[in-house]
Tab-separated table of C-alpha atoms in Angstrom:
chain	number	residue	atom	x	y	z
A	1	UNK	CA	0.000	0.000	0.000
A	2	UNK	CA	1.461	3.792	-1.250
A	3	UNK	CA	0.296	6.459	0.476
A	4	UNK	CA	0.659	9.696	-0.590
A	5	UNK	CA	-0.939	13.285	-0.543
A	6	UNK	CA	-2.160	14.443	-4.182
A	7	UNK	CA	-3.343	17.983	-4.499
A	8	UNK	CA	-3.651	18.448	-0.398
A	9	UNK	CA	-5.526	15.430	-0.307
A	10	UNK	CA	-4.243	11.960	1.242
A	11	UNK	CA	-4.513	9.014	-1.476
A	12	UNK	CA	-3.964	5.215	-1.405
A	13	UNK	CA	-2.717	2.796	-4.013
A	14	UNK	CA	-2.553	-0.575	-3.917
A	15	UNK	CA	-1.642	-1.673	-7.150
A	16	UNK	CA	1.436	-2.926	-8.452
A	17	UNK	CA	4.277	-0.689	-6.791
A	18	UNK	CA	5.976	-0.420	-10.592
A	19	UNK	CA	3.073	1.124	-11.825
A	20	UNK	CA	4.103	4.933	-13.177
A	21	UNK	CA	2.663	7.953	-11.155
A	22	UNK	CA	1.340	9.084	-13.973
A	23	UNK	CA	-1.249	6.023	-14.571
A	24	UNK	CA	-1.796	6.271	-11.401
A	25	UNK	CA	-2.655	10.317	-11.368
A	26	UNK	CA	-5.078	9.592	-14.976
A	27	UNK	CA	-6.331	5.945	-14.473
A	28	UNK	CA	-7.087	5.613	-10.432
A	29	UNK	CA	-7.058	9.310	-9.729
A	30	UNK	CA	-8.958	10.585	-13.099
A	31	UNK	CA	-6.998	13.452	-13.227
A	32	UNK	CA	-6.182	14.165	-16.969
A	33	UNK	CA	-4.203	17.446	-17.281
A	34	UNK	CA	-0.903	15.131	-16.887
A	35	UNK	CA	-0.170	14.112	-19.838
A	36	UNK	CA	1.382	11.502	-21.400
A	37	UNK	CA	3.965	12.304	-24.377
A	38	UNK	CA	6.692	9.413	-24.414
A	39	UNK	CA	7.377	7.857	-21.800
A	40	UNK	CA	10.829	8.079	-21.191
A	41	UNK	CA	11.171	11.159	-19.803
A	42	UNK	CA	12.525	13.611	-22.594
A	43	UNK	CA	9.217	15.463	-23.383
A	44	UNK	CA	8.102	16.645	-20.422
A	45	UNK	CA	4.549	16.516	-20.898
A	46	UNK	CA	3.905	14.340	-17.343
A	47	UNK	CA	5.584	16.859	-15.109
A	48	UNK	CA	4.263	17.246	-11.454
A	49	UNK	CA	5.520	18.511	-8.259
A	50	UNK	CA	6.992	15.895	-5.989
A	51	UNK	CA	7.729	17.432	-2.674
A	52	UNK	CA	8.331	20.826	-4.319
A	53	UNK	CA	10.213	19.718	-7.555
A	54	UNK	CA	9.889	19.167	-10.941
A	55	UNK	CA	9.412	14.986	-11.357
A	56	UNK	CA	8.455	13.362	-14.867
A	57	UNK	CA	5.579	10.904	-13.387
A	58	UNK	CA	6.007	8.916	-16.707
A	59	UNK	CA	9.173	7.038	-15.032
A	60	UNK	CA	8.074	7.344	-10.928
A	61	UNK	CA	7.135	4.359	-9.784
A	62	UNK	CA	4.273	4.945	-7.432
A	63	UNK	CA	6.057	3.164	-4.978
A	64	UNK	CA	8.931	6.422	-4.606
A	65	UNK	CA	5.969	8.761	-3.926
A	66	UNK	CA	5.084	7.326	-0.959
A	67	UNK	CA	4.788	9.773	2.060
A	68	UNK	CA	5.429	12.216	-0.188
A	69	UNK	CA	3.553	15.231	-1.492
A	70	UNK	CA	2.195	15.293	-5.702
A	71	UNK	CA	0.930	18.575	-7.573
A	72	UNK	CA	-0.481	18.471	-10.663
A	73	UNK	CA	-1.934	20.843	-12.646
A	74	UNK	CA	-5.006	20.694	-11.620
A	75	UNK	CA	-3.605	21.414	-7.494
A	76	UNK	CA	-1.035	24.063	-8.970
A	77	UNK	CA	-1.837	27.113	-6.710
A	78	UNK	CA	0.386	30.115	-5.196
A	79	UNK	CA	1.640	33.642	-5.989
A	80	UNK	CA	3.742	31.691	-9.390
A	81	UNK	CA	1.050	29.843	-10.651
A	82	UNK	CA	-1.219	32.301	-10.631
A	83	UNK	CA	1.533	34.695	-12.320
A	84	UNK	CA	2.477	32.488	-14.788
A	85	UNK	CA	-1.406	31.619	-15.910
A	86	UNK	CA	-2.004	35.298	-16.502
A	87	UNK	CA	0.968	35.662	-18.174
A	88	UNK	CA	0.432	32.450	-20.249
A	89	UNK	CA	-3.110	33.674	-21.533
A	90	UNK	CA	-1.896	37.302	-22.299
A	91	UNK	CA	0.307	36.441	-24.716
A	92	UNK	CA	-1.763	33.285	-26.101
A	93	UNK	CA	1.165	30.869	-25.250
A	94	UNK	CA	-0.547	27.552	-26.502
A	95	UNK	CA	-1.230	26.502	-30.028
A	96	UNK	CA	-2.300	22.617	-29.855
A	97	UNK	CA	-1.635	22.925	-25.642
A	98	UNK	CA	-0.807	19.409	-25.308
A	99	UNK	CA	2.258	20.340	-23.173
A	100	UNK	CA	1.081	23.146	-22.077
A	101	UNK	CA	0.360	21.590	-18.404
A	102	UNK	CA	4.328	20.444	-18.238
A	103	UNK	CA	5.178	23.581	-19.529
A	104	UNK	CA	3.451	25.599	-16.485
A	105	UNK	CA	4.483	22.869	-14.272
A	106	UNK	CA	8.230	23.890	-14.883
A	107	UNK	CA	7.654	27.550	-15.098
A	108	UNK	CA	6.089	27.319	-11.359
A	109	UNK	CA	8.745	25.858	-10.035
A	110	UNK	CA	11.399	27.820	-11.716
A	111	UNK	CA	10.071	31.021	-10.593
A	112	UNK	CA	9.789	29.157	-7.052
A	113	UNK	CA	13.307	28.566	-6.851
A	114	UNK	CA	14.260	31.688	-9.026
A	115	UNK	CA	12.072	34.593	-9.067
A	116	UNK	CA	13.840	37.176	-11.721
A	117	UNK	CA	15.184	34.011	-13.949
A	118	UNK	CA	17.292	34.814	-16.775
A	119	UNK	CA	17.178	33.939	-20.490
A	120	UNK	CA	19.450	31.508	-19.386
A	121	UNK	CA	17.549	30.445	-16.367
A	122	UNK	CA	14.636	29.454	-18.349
A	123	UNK	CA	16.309	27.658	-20.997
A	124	UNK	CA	17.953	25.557	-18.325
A	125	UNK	CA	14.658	25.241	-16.040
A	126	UNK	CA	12.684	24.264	-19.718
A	127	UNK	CA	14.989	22.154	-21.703
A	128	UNK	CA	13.520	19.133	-20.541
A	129	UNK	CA	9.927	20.376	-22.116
A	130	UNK	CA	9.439	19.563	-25.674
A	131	UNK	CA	6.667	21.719	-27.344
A	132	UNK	CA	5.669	20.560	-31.153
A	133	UNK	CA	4.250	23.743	-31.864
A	134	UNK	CA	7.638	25.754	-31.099
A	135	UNK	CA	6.099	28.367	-29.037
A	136	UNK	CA	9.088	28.765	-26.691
A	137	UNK	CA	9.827	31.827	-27.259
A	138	UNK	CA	6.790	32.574	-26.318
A	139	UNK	CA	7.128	30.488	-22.949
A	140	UNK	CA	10.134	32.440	-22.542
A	141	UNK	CA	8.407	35.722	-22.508
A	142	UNK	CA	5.736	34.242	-20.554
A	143	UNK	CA	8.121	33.525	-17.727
A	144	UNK	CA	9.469	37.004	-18.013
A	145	UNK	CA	6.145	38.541	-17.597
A	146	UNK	CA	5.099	36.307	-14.718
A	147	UNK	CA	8.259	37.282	-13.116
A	148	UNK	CA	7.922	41.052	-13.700
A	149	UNK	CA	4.533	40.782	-12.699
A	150	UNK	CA	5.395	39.078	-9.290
A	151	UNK	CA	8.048	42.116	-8.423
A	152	UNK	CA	5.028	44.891	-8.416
């Protein structure tokens, strides 16, 4: 038996302790904002918070989340989210959106760690988010605006 707290809320799996976070977040949990892009880690679609960080739930076993804390998009809350979703509809960020909710899961926790990022910053913070519709450098200014937007 996993136990863990998803979106402030204490969960319990007890499935098959290989089984990937993320199946367990869509399939037991019916949360669908994770997504899932490959499943191997390199596209960053399946991004949620694990006790504050950035964690690609495609490759967590459920069994390494236990006692621990999970955000996903749907639970994303706090000064940066909020930031970064008005920044990220301003400037019409998304074209298909499919990794949209990776995107903003990174962004959050970027600005979290690192609230006036650099160009630099970001690329670092991003690089593991692939977006098919190229809109990074809209991301990028995203990020910038959230960031500006927090100092005021």
């Amino acid at each position: 038996m996993v136990t863990f707290t998803l979106n402030g809320e204490e969960r319990r799996f007890d499935g098959d302790p290989d089984t990937p976070l993320l199946w367990v977040i869509r399939d037991f949990e019916k949360l669908t904002g994770t997504k899932y892009g490959c499943g191997v880690a390199q596209c960053g679609a399946c991004t949620v918070h694990l006790d504050g960080m950035t964690r690609r739930s495609c490759i967590t076993p459920i069994s390494m989340v236990d006692g621990s804390d999970v955000v996903t998009i749907e639970g994303l809350s706090g000064r940066e989210a909020e930031a970064v979703h008005k920044a990220w509809v301003a400037i019409d960020v998304p074209q298909c959106g499919y990794c949209q909710s990776g995107q903003v899961m990174s962004a959050v926790a970027l600005l979290q760690i690192t609230p006036k990022p650099t160009d630099e910053d970001i690329d670092g913070a991003m690089a593991g988010n692939i977006c098919r519709c190229a809109t990074y450098h809209r991301i990028r200014q995203a990020i910038h605006d959230a960031a500006a937007s927090m100092e005021g």
